[in-house]
Coordinates of C-alpha atoms in Angstrom, one line a residue:
Chain A
X497 CA 0.0 0.0 0.0
X498 CA 1.5 3.3 -1.0
X499 CA 1.4 6.3 1.2
X500 CA -0.3 9.1 -0.6
X501 CA 0.7 12.8 0.0
X502 CA -1.3 14.1 2.9
X503 CA -4.3 16.1 2.0
X504 CA -6.7 16.9 4.8
X505 CA -9.9 15.3 3.6
X506 CA -12.9 14.2 5.6
X507 CA -16.4 13.0 4.8
X508 CA -18.0 16.3 5.8
X509 CA -15.6 18.7 4.1
X510 CA -15.7 17.0 0.8
X511 CA -19.5 16.6 0.5
X512 CA -19.8 19.0 -2.4
X513 CA -16.7 17.7 -4.1
X514 CA -17.9 14.1 -3.7
X515 CA -21.3 14.9 -5.1
X516 CA -20.1 17.1 -8.0
X517 CA -21.0 14.3 -10.4
X518 CA -24.7 14.2 -9.4
X519 CA -24.9 18.0 -9.5
X520 CA -23.4 18.0 -12.9
X521 CA -25.8 15.3 -14.1
X522 CA -28.8 17.2 -12.8
X523 CA -27.6 20.3 -14.7
X524 CA -27.0 18.2 -17.8
X525 CA -30.5 16.7 -17.5
X526 CA -32.1 20.2 -17.2
X527 CA -30.1 21.4 -20.2
X528 CA -31.1 18.4 -22.3
X529 CA -34.8 18.8 -21.4
X530 CA -34.7 22.6 -22.1
X531 CA -33.0 22.1 -25.5
X532 CA -35.3 19.2 -26.6
X533 CA -38.5 21.0 -25.4
X534 CA -37.5 23.8 -27.8
X535 CA -36.4 21.7 -30.7
X536 CA -39.1 19.0 -30.6
X537 CA -42.7 20.1 -30.0
X538 CA -43.9 16.8 -28.6
X539 CA -41.0 16.3 -26.2
X540 CA -42.8 17.6 -23.1
X541 CA -46.1 15.8 -23.8
X542 CA -47.3 13.5 -21.0
X543 CA -47.2 10.6 -23.4
X544 CA -43.6 11.2 -24.4
X545 CA -42.4 11.8 -20.8
X546 CA -44.0 8.5 -19.9
X547 CA -42.2 6.9 -22.8
X548 CA -38.9 8.2 -21.6
X549 CA -39.6 6.9 -18.1
X550 CA -40.6 3.5 -19.4
X551 CA -37.5 3.0 -21.5
X552 CA -35.4 4.3 -18.6
X553 CA -37.1 1.7 -16.4
X554 CA -35.9 -1.3 -18.4
X555 CA -32.3 0.0 -18.2
X556 CA -32.6 1.2 -14.6
X557 CA -33.8 -2.1 -13.1
X558 CA -30.6 -3.8 -14.2
X559 CA -28.4 -0.7 -13.7
X560 CA -28.8 -0.6 -9.9
X561 CA -27.5 -4.2 -9.4
X562 CA -24.9 -3.5 -12.1
X563 CA -23.6 -0.5 -9.9
X564 CA -22.8 -3.0 -7.2
X565 CA -21.1 -5.3 -9.6
X566 CA -18.9 -2.5 -10.8
X567 CA -18.2 -1.1 -7.3
X568 CA -17.0 -4.6 -6.4
X569 CA -14.6 -4.4 -9.3
X570 CA -16.5 -6.8 -11.5
X571 CA -18.5 -6.5 -14.7
X572 CA -21.5 -8.2 -16.3
X573 CA -21.7 -7.7 -20.0
X574 CA -24.2 -10.5 -20.5
X575 CA -27.3 -8.6 -19.4
X576 CA -28.8 -7.8 -22.8
X577 CA -28.8 -11.5 -24.0
X578 CA -29.8 -12.5 -20.4
X579 CA -33.0 -10.4 -20.8
X580 CA -33.7 -11.9 -24.2
X581 CA -33.2 -15.5 -23.0
X582 CA -35.3 -15.0 -19.9
X583 CA -38.0 -13.5 -22.1
X584 CA -38.1 -16.5 -24.4
X585 CA -37.7 -19.0 -21.6
X586 CA -40.6 -17.4 -19.6
X587 CA -42.8 -17.4 -22.7
X588 CA -42.0 -21.0 -23.4
X589 CA -42.6 -22.1 -19.8
X590 CA -46.0 -20.4 -19.8
X591 CA -47.1 -21.5 -23.3
X592 CA -45.5 -24.8 -24.1
X593 CA -45.1 -26.2 -20.6
X594 CA -48.3 -24.5 -19.1
X595 CA -46.5 -23.5 -16.0
X596 CA -48.3 -20.9 -13.9
X597 CA -47.1 -17.3 -14.4
X598 CA -45.8 -16.6 -10.9
X599 CA -43.9 -19.9 -10.9
X600 CA -42.4 -19.3 -14.4
X601 CA -41.3 -15.8 -13.2
X602 CA -39.6 -17.4 -10.2
X603 CA -37.9 -20.1 -12.3
X604 CA -36.4 -17.6 -14.8
X605 CA -35.2 -15.4 -12.0
X606 CA -33.6 -18.4 -10.3
X607 CA -32.0 -19.4 -13.5
X608 CA -30.6 -15.9 -14.0
X609 CA -29.3 -16.0 -10.4
X610 CA -27.6 -19.3 -11.2
X611 CA -25.9 -18.1 -14.3
X612 CA -24.7 -14.9 -12.6
X613 CA -23.6 -16.9 -9.6
X614 CA -21.6 -19.3 -11.8
X615 CA -19.7 -16.2 -13.2
X616 CA -19.0 -15.2 -9.6
X617 CA -17.9 -18.7 -8.7
X618 CA -15.6 -19.0 -11.6
X619 CA -13.9 -15.7 -10.5
X620 CA -13.6 -16.9 -6.9
X621 CA -12.5 -20.5 -7.6
X622 CA -10.5 -20.2 -10.8
X623 CA -9.8 -16.4 -11.0
X624 CA -11.6 -16.2 -14.4
X625 CA -12.3 -12.5 -15.0
X626 CA -16.0 -11.8 -15.0
X627 CA -15.6 -9.9 -18.3
X628 CA -14.6 -13.3 -19.9
X629 CA -17.3 -15.5 -18.2
X630 CA -20.0 -12.9 -19.0
X631 CA -18.7 -12.5 -22.6
X632 CA -19.2 -16.3 -23.0
X633 CA -22.8 -15.9 -21.5
X634 CA -23.4 -13.0 -23.8
X635 CA -22.9 -15.2 -26.8
X636 CA -24.5 -18.4 -25.4
X637 CA -27.6 -16.7 -24.1
X638 CA -28.4 -14.8 -27.3
X639 CA -27.8 -18.0 -29.3
X640 CA -29.9 -20.0 -26.8
X641 CA -32.8 -17.6 -27.1
X642 CA -32.7 -17.7 -30.9
X643 CA -32.5 -21.5 -30.9
X644 CA -35.3 -22.0 -28.4
X645 CA -37.7 -19.6 -30.2
X646 CA -36.6 -20.3 -33.8
X647 CA -36.1 -16.6 -33.9
X648 CA -39.9 -16.1 -33.8
X649 CA -41.9 -14.4 -31.1
X650 CA -43.2 -16.8 -28.5
X651 CA -46.7 -15.7 -27.5
X652 CA -47.6 -15.4 -23.8
X653 CA -51.2 -16.5 -23.7
X654 CA -52.4 -14.3 -20.8
X655 CA -54.3 -11.0 -21.0
X656 CA -54.1 -10.4 -17.3
X657 CA -50.3 -10.8 -17.3
X658 CA -50.1 -8.0 -20.0
X659 CA -52.5 -5.8 -18.1
X660 CA -50.7 -6.1 -14.8
X661 CA -47.0 -6.1 -15.5
X662 CA -47.2 -4.4 -18.9
X663 CA -49.8 -1.8 -17.9
X664 CA -50.1 1.2 -15.6
X665 CA -50.5 1.7 -11.9
X666 CA -51.5 5.0 -10.4
X667 CA -50.9 6.8 -13.7
X668 CA -47.4 5.5 -14.3
X669 CA -46.3 2.3 -16.1
X670 CA -45.8 -0.6 -13.6
X671 CA -42.2 -0.9 -14.8
X672 CA -41.4 2.6 -13.6
X673 CA -42.7 1.8 -10.1
X674 CA -40.6 -1.4 -10.2
X675 CA -37.5 0.7 -11.2
X676 CA -38.2 3.1 -8.3
X677 CA -38.5 0.1 -5.9
X678 CA -35.2 -1.4 -7.2
X679 CA -33.6 2.0 -6.7
X680 CA -34.9 2.2 -3.1
X681 CA -33.8 -1.3 -2.4
X682 CA -30.3 -0.9 -3.7
X683 CA -29.9 2.6 -2.2
X684 CA -30.8 1.0 1.2
X685 CA -28.3 -1.8 0.6
X686 CA -25.5 0.6 -0.5
X687 CA -25.9 3.2 2.3
X688 CA -27.4 1.4 5.3
X689 CA -26.6 -2.3 5.1
X690 CA -23.5 -4.3 6.2
X691 CA -23.7 -6.1 2.9
X692 CA -23.3 -2.9 0.9
X693 CA -20.5 -1.6 3.0
X694 CA -18.6 -4.9 2.4
X695 CA -19.1 -4.5 -1.3
X696 CA -17.4 -1.1 -1.3
X697 CA -14.6 -2.6 0.8
X698 CA -14.3 -5.5 -1.6
X699 CA -13.8 -3.2 -4.6
X700 CA -11.1 -1.3 -2.8
X701 CA -9.1 -4.0 -1.1
X702 CA -10.3 -7.6 -1.6
X703 CA -7.4 -9.0 0.5
X704 CA -8.4 -6.8 3.5
X705 CA -12.0 -8.0 3.3
X706 CA -10.8 -11.6 3.4
X707 CA -8.3 -10.9 6.2
X708 CA -11.0 -9.4 8.4
X709 CA -13.0 -12.6 8.2
X710 CA -15.7 -11.4 5.8
X711 CA -16.8 -14.2 3.4
X712 CA -15.7 -12.5 0.2
X713 CA -16.5 -15.5 -2.0
X714 CA -20.2 -15.4 -0.9
X715 CA -20.2 -11.7 -1.4
X716 CA -18.8 -11.9 -5.0
X717 CA -21.1 -14.7 -6.0
X718 CA -24.2 -13.0 -4.7
X719 CA -23.3 -9.7 -6.4
X720 CA -23.0 -11.4 -9.8
X721 CA -26.2 -13.4 -9.1
X722 CA -28.1 -10.1 -8.6
X723 CA -27.6 -8.8 -12.1
X724 CA -28.8 -12.2 -13.4
X725 CA -32.0 -12.0 -11.3
X726 CA -32.9 -8.5 -12.3
X727 CA -32.0 -9.1 -16.0
X728 CA -34.4 -12.0 -15.9
X729 CA -37.1 -9.8 -14.3
X730 CA -36.7 -7.3 -17.1
X731 CA -37.0 -10.1 -19.7
X732 CA -40.4 -11.0 -18.2
X733 CA -41.4 -7.3 -18.1
X734 CA -40.6 -6.9 -21.8
X735 CA -42.7 -10.0 -22.5
X736 CA -45.6 -8.3 -20.6
X737 CA -45.2 -5.2 -22.7
X738 CA -45.0 -7.0 -26.0
X739 CA -47.2 -10.0 -25.2
X740 CA -44.5 -12.4 -26.4
X741 CA -40.9 -13.5 -25.8
X742 CA -38.4 -12.3 -28.4
X743 CA -34.9 -13.5 -28.9
X744 CA -33.9 -10.2 -30.4
X745 CA -35.2 -8.2 -27.5
X746 CA -32.9 -5.9 -25.5
X747 CA -30.2 -5.8 -28.2
X748 CA -27.5 -3.6 -26.8
X749 CA -29.1 -3.2 -23.4
X750 CA -25.8 -4.1 -21.8
X751 CA -24.3 -1.0 -23.4
X752 CA -27.0 1.3 -22.0
X753 CA -26.8 -0.2 -18.6
X754 CA -23.1 0.0 -18.2
X755 CA -23.0 3.4 -19.8
X756 CA -25.7 4.7 -17.3
X757 CA -23.6 3.4 -14.4
X758 CA -20.4 4.9 -15.7
X759 CA -22.1 8.2 -16.6
X760 CA -23.5 8.1 -13.1
X761 CA -20.0 8.4 -11.7
X762 CA -19.2 4.8 -10.7
X763 CA -15.5 4.1 -11.3
X764 CA -14.7 1.0 -13.4
X765 CA -11.7 0.5 -11.1
X766 CA -14.1 -0.4 -8.3
X767 CA -14.7 0.9 -4.8
X768 CA -16.7 4.1 -5.8
X769 CA -20.2 4.7 -7.0
X770 CA -23.6 5.7 -5.8
X771 CA -27.2 4.6 -6.7
X772 CA -28.3 8.3 -7.1
X773 CA -25.6 8.8 -9.7
X774 CA -26.8 5.7 -11.6
X775 CA -30.5 6.9 -11.4
X776 CA -29.4 10.2 -13.0
X777 CA -27.2 8.4 -15.5
X778 CA -30.2 6.3 -16.6
X779 CA -32.4 9.3 -17.0
X780 CA -29.7 11.3 -19.0
X781 CA -29.3 8.4 -21.4
X782 CA -33.0 7.9 -21.8
X783 CA -33.7 11.6 -22.4
X784 CA -30.8 11.9 -24.8
X785 CA -32.0 8.8 -26.8
X786 CA -35.6 10.0 -26.9
X787 CA -34.7 13.6 -27.8
X788 CA -32.4 12.5 -30.7
X789 CA -35.2 10.4 -32.1
X790 CA -37.8 13.2 -31.8
X791 CA -35.4 15.6 -33.6
X792 CA -35.2 13.2 -36.5
X793 CA -31.5 12.5 -36.1
X794 CA -30.3 9.7 -38.3
X795 CA -30.2 6.5 -36.2
X796 CA -26.5 5.9 -37.1
X797 CA -25.6 9.4 -36.0
X798 CA -27.6 8.8 -32.8
X799 CA -25.2 6.0 -31.9
X800 CA -22.2 8.3 -32.6
X801 CA -23.7 11.0 -30.4
X802 CA -24.3 8.5 -27.5
X803 CA -20.8 7.2 -27.8
X804 CA -19.5 10.8 -27.6
X805 CA -21.6 11.6 -24.6
X806 CA -20.3 8.5 -22.7
X807 CA -16.7 9.4 -23.6
X808 CA -17.2 12.9 -22.3
X809 CA -18.8 11.6 -19.1
X810 CA -15.9 9.3 -18.5
X811 CA -13.4 12.1 -18.9
X812 CA -15.3 14.3 -16.5
X813 CA -15.6 11.5 -14.0
X814 CA -11.9 10.8 -14.2
X815 CA -11.2 14.5 -13.4
X816 CA -13.8 14.6 -10.6
X817 CA -12.5 11.3 -9.1
X818 CA -9.1 12.8 -8.9
X819 CA -10.4 15.7 -6.9
X820 CA -12.7 13.7 -4.7
X821 CA -10.5 10.7 -3.9
X822 CA -7.0 12.0 -4.2
X823 CA -4.2 11.5 -6.7
X824 CA -4.4 7.7 -6.3
X825 CA -7.7 7.7 -8.2
X826 CA -9.2 5.4 -5.5
Chain B
X1222 CA 9.6 -0.1 31.2
X1223 CA 7.1 -2.0 33.3
X1224 CA 7.9 -5.4 34.7
X1225 CA 5.2 -7.6 35.9
X1226 CA 5.2 -10.3 38.5
X1227 CA 6.0 -13.9 37.6
X1228 CA 2.5 -15.2 38.0
X1229 CA 0.9 -12.9 35.3
X1230 CA 2.2 -15.1 32.3
X1231 CA -0.4 -14.6 29.6
X1232 CA 0.9 -16.8 26.8
X1233 CA 3.4 -19.6 26.9
X1234 CA 4.7 -21.3 23.8
X1235 CA 6.3 -24.7 24.9
X1236 CA 8.7 -26.5 22.6
X1237 CA 6.9 -25.4 19.4
X1238 CA 8.0 -27.2 16.3
X1239 CA 6.5 -26.6 12.8
X1240 CA 7.5 -28.6 9.8
X1241 CA 6.7 -28.1 6.2
X1242 CA 7.6 -31.5 4.7
X1243 CA 11.3 -32.0 5.3
X1244 CA 11.8 -28.3 6.3
X1245 CA 11.7 -27.5 10.0
X1246 CA 10.6 -23.9 10.1
X1247 CA 10.5 -23.9 13.9
X1248 CA 12.5 -26.5 15.9
X1249 CA 11.5 -26.6 19.6
X1250 CA 11.0 -22.9 20.5
X1251 CA 9.7 -21.9 23.9
X1252 CA 9.0 -18.5 25.3
X1253 CA 6.5 -16.7 27.4
X1254 CA 4.7 -13.4 27.4
X1255 CA 3.4 -11.4 30.3
X1256 CA 0.5 -8.9 30.5
X1257 CA 1.7 -5.4 29.7
X1258 CA 5.0 -6.6 28.2
X1259 CA 6.5 -5.7 24.9
X1260 CA 8.4 -8.5 23.4
X1261 CA 10.7 -7.8 20.4
X1262 CA 10.8 -10.9 18.1
X1263 CA 13.8 -10.6 15.8
X1264 CA 15.6 -12.7 13.3
X1265 CA 16.8 -12.8 9.7
X1266 CA 14.5 -13.7 6.8
X1267 CA 13.7 -17.4 7.1
X1268 CA 14.6 -17.5 10.8
X1269 CA 11.0 -18.5 11.6
X1270 CA 9.5 -15.2 12.7
X1271 CA 6.4 -15.4 10.4
X1272 CA 5.9 -19.1 11.2
X1273 CA 5.8 -18.2 14.9
X1274 CA 3.4 -15.3 14.3
X1275 CA 1.1 -17.6 12.2
X1276 CA 1.2 -20.2 15.0
X1277 CA 0.3 -17.8 17.7
X1278 CA -2.5 -16.3 15.4
X1279 CA -4.0 -19.7 14.8
X1280 CA -3.1 -19.8 11.1
X1281 CA -0.8 -22.8 11.6
X1282 CA -1.1 -25.7 13.9
X1283 CA 2.3 -26.7 15.4
X1284 CA 3.6 -30.1 14.5
X1285 CA 4.6 -30.6 18.1
X1286 CA 4.7 -28.6 21.3
X1287 CA 1.9 -26.8 23.1
X1288 CA 0.4 -23.3 23.6
X1289 CA -0.8 -22.2 27.0
X1290 CA -3.0 -19.2 27.6
X1291 CA -3.1 -18.1 31.2
X1292 CA -1.7 -21.5 32.1
X1293 CA -4.4 -23.5 30.2
X1294 CA -3.3 -25.6 27.3
X1295 CA -5.0 -24.3 24.2
X1296 CA -5.5 -25.5 20.6
X1297 CA -6.3 -23.0 17.9
X1298 CA -8.2 -24.5 14.9
X1299 CA -8.1 -21.2 13.0
X1300 CA -7.5 -17.5 13.3
X1301 CA -11.0 -17.0 14.7
X1302 CA -10.2 -19.2 17.6
X1303 CA -7.1 -17.1 18.4
X1304 CA -9.2 -13.9 18.0
X1305 CA -11.8 -15.3 20.4
X1306 CA -9.0 -15.9 22.9
X1307 CA -8.0 -12.3 22.7
X1308 CA -5.1 -12.5 20.2
X1309 CA -5.1 -10.0 17.4
X1310 CA -2.6 -9.6 14.5
X1311 CA -1.8 -6.4 12.7
X1312 CA -0.3 -7.5 9.3
X1313 CA 2.2 -5.4 7.5
X1314 CA -0.3 -4.3 4.8
X1315 CA -2.8 -3.2 7.5
X1316 CA -5.8 -4.5 5.5
X1317 CA -7.3 -1.0 5.1
X1318 CA -9.7 0.2 2.5
X1319 CA -8.8 3.6 0.9
X1320 CA -12.4 4.4 0.1
X1321 CA -13.7 4.1 3.6
X1322 CA -13.3 6.4 6.6
X1323 CA -11.2 5.6 9.7
X1324 CA -14.3 4.5 11.7
X1325 CA -15.7 2.4 8.8
X1326 CA -12.3 0.6 8.6
X1327 CA -12.1 0.0 12.3
X1328 CA -15.5 -1.6 12.3
X1329 CA -15.2 -3.4 8.9
X1330 CA -16.7 -6.8 9.3
X1331 CA -17.9 -6.0 12.9
X1332 CA -20.3 -3.1 12.1
X1333 CA -22.5 -1.9 14.9
X1334 CA -26.1 -2.0 13.7
X1335 CA -29.4 -0.3 14.6
X1336 CA -31.7 -3.1 15.5
X1337 CA -35.5 -3.4 15.5
X1338 CA -36.7 -6.3 17.6
X1339 CA -33.2 -7.7 17.5
X1340 CA -33.0 -7.7 13.7
X1341 CA -30.2 -5.6 12.3
X1342 CA -31.7 -3.0 10.0
X1343 CA -29.1 -0.3 9.4
X1344 CA -25.4 0.5 10.2
X1345 CA -25.1 2.8 13.1
X1346 CA -22.6 5.3 11.7
X1347 CA -22.8 7.7 14.7
X1348 CA -22.1 5.0 17.3
X1349 CA -19.2 3.6 15.2
X1350 CA -17.7 7.2 14.8
X1351 CA -18.0 7.9 18.5
X1352 CA -16.5 4.6 19.5
X1353 CA -13.7 5.0 17.0
X1354 CA -13.0 8.5 18.1
X1355 CA -12.7 7.2 21.7
X1356 CA -10.3 4.5 20.7
X1357 CA -8.1 7.1 18.9
X1358 CA -8.2 9.2 22.0
X1359 CA -7.1 6.3 24.1
X1360 CA -4.3 5.7 21.7
X1361 CA -3.5 9.4 21.7
X1362 CA -3.6 9.4 17.9
X1363 CA -4.6 12.5 15.9
X1364 CA -6.6 10.3 13.5
X1365 CA -10.1 11.6 13.1
X1366 CA -13.0 9.1 13.0
X1367 CA -14.5 10.4 9.8
X1368 CA -11.1 10.9 8.0
X1369 CA -10.7 9.0 4.7
X1370 CA -7.9 6.5 4.8
X1371 CA -6.4 7.8 1.5
X1372 CA -5.7 11.1 3.1
X1373 CA -3.9 9.6 6.1
X1374 CA -0.2 9.5 7.1
X1375 CA 1.5 6.1 7.7
X1376 CA 1.2 6.6 11.5
X1377 CA -2.5 7.4 11.3
X1378 CA -3.1 4.3 9.2
X1379 CA -1.3 2.2 11.8
X1380 CA -3.5 3.7 14.4
X1381 CA -6.6 2.6 12.5
X1382 CA -5.3 -1.0 12.3
X1383 CA -4.3 -1.0 16.0
X1384 CA -7.7 0.5 17.0
X1385 CA -9.3 -2.5 15.4
X1386 CA -7.5 -4.8 17.9
X1387 CA -9.0 -2.8 20.8
X1388 CA -12.6 -3.5 19.7
X1389 CA -12.9 -6.8 21.5
X1390 CA -10.3 -5.8 24.2
X1391 CA -7.7 -8.2 23.0
X1392 CA -5.0 -9.2 25.5
X1393 CA -2.2 -10.0 23.0
X1394 CA -1.4 -7.9 19.9
X1395 CA 1.1 -9.1 17.3
X1396 CA 2.5 -6.3 15.1
X1397 CA 4.2 -7.5 11.9
X1398 CA 6.8 -5.0 10.8
X1399 CA 4.7 -2.0 11.7
X1400 CA 7.5 0.5 11.0
X1401 CA 8.9 -1.0 7.8
X1402 CA 7.0 1.0 5.2
X1403 CA 6.7 4.4 6.8
X1404 CA 8.7 7.6 7.1
X1405 CA 11.1 8.2 10.0
X1406 CA 8.9 10.9 11.4
X1407 CA 5.9 8.5 11.5
X1408 CA 7.9 5.8 13.3
X1409 CA 7.8 7.8 16.5
X1410 CA 4.0 7.9 16.4
X1411 CA 3.8 4.1 15.9
X1412 CA 6.2 3.5 18.8
X1413 CA 3.9 5.7 21.0
X1414 CA 0.9 3.6 19.9
X1415 CA 2.8 0.5 21.1
X1416 CA 3.4 2.2 24.5
X1417 CA -0.3 3.1 24.8
X1418 CA -1.2 -0.6 24.2
X1419 CA 1.3 -1.6 26.9
X1420 CA -0.2 1.0 29.4
X1421 CA -3.6 -0.6 28.9
X1422 CA -2.1 -4.0 30.0
X1423 CA -1.9 -5.5 26.5
X1424 CA 1.0 -7.8 25.7
X1425 CA 2.6 -6.8 22.4
X1426 CA 4.8 -8.9 20.2
X1427 CA 6.7 -6.6 17.9
X1428 CA 8.2 -8.3 14.9
X1429 CA 10.7 -6.0 13.3
X1430 CA 14.0 -5.7 11.5
X1431 CA 14.6 -2.2 12.8
X1432 CA 17.0 -2.4 15.7
X1433 CA 16.4 1.2 17.1
X1434 CA 12.6 0.7 17.1
X1435 CA 12.9 -2.6 19.0
X1436 CA 15.4 -1.2 21.5
X1437 CA 13.2 1.9 22.2
X1438 CA 10.0 0.0 23.1
X1439 CA 10.7 -3.7 23.8
X1440 CA 11.1 -4.9 27.4
X1441 CA 12.6 -8.1 26.2
X1442 CA 14.1 -9.5 23.0
X1443 CA 13.8 -13.0 21.6
X1444 CA 16.0 -13.8 18.6
X1445 CA 15.3 -16.7 16.3
X1446 CA 17.9 -18.2 14.0
X1447 CA 17.2 -21.1 11.6
X1448 CA 14.1 -22.1 13.6
X1449 CA 15.6 -22.1 17.0
X1450 CA 15.7 -19.6 19.8
X1451 CA 19.2 -18.2 20.3
X1452 CA 18.5 -15.4 22.7
X1453 CA 15.8 -14.4 25.3
X1454 CA 17.2 -11.4 27.1
X1455 CA 16.0 -8.2 28.8
X1456 CA 16.6 -5.3 26.5
X1457 CA 18.5 -3.4 29.2
X1458 CA 21.0 -6.3 29.4
X1459 CA 21.9 -6.4 25.7
X1460 CA 23.0 -4.1 22.9
X1461 CA 22.1 -3.6 19.3
X1462 CA 25.6 -5.0 18.4
X1463 CA 25.0 -8.1 20.4
X1464 CA 21.6 -8.7 18.8
X1465 CA 23.0 -8.1 15.3
X1466 CA 25.6 -10.8 16.1
X1467 CA 22.8 -13.1 17.4
X1468 CA 20.8 -12.6 14.2
X1469 CA 23.7 -13.3 11.9
X1470 CA 25.3 -16.1 14.0
X1471 CA 28.4 -14.2 15.0
X1472 CA 27.2 -14.5 18.6
X1473 CA 26.2 -18.0 19.4
X1474 CA 23.6 -17.8 22.3
X1475 CA 22.6 -15.4 25.0
X1476 CA 20.3 -16.2 28.0
X1477 CA 19.2 -19.6 26.5

């Protein structure tokens, strides 16, 4: 452990410096909304705002567990295909196997947990980087979903299911409520639970965590399992929206999820990140995507713009992290 | 330098041998430790110092010999057994997390929780800060409970690691090269921390290469060479030159 130059730095004094990222994102969000409300006449309509929230919700539900994964120093790039596979599997279980919907939901979530947990276990047992194990899953799950569905939509034969999970509740889409619930749950875990504190510690100094008698293997496996569970949940929610399971659903979702987490100020080096940052990152990315579409920007150019925004956010974060956490970048 | 009466022997290692295959890392070493005593454990690389530390800390089970705590023969089946018996180790890398505050590091893995009907619901940050602040006060360290580890000096970091050992009122603290990686100015602070532990009746085993540090705080010095004890002598009755000779083998044996 290197001894860094001494800068007097305590929790209280650095509150503003530590939260510069969230403040910056709030400003960016207001600027984006202000600009798009002028350039696209429908941008501020209720219908469009709800569309933005809905598309943010599918990303957000996975982004909160992903924040923990990245804080712990890991990554899960398999979430897009995991969503698609869970969507197809759920639809098959309900239609071809006639399994009751709640049980089918439970089964796909359990399977998601198992796959994520295996990535965590491979890291713990054989030091396989989670980037590699989830890259393998990324390929296998998309292929599996295409194979199991013959690349055709698998109809979920239940109108109630569509009405409840794909519909609205108290004026907002159910998925938006579920995203808020996920945000509250993970914020609680990050700030107030022993589990969350150990995740931050794990990302900073895994050897210390083990030396202090904390079960770091269990910690790592459970973190990786959590993205699997929530990706599976999103797969079912997309089924509820579309009425079918689709192997090509959530293409590129892993990109939006990881981008939202990084834009939200979580450092890929581990040890640092907050759920509020991720929530703002999710909203910024959703607003940006929606505004570009409404302004009729060419879809190919949209991707270039999004890539540029993420690069910019990473640069800003690197500069902020240096100020907030000292020259070590930790 | 405090000297305790003969009957307050806290830890006794009797004829400890540890073998790894054909290699005898420790070959029948005995020594004792009294409450409030600082013992300097010295020796060259490979002399058996770390093996001895691991044996006391419960990481290794001796091949033969016995460990007695307050006169009772004891067997440690792992580090948690040793910890439960009041033995704490501060390793050289200190096991600190840069992204957490001093208090959060002190309580890492032993967080104090708010409880509702006995169920832990939330970490009790204030209680941990207050208790950490009190520990730093007892250790007379200028470390602040809410200070981030990445902004700390080497001495303050050591204080955080030592404060951890005070949480469950340990009776024996093993310090592995606490002054090896810090500036000369910080060494003074660490040596003060060791004296504070001693004043609180804690027995300290100081494993160090640094002769001046050992001579300034240790009541007694044990020297190991090739797995055997070649000296067990009061610090006042020896000299750095003699100890250097004992470590290298130029001096055969003293007080054994």
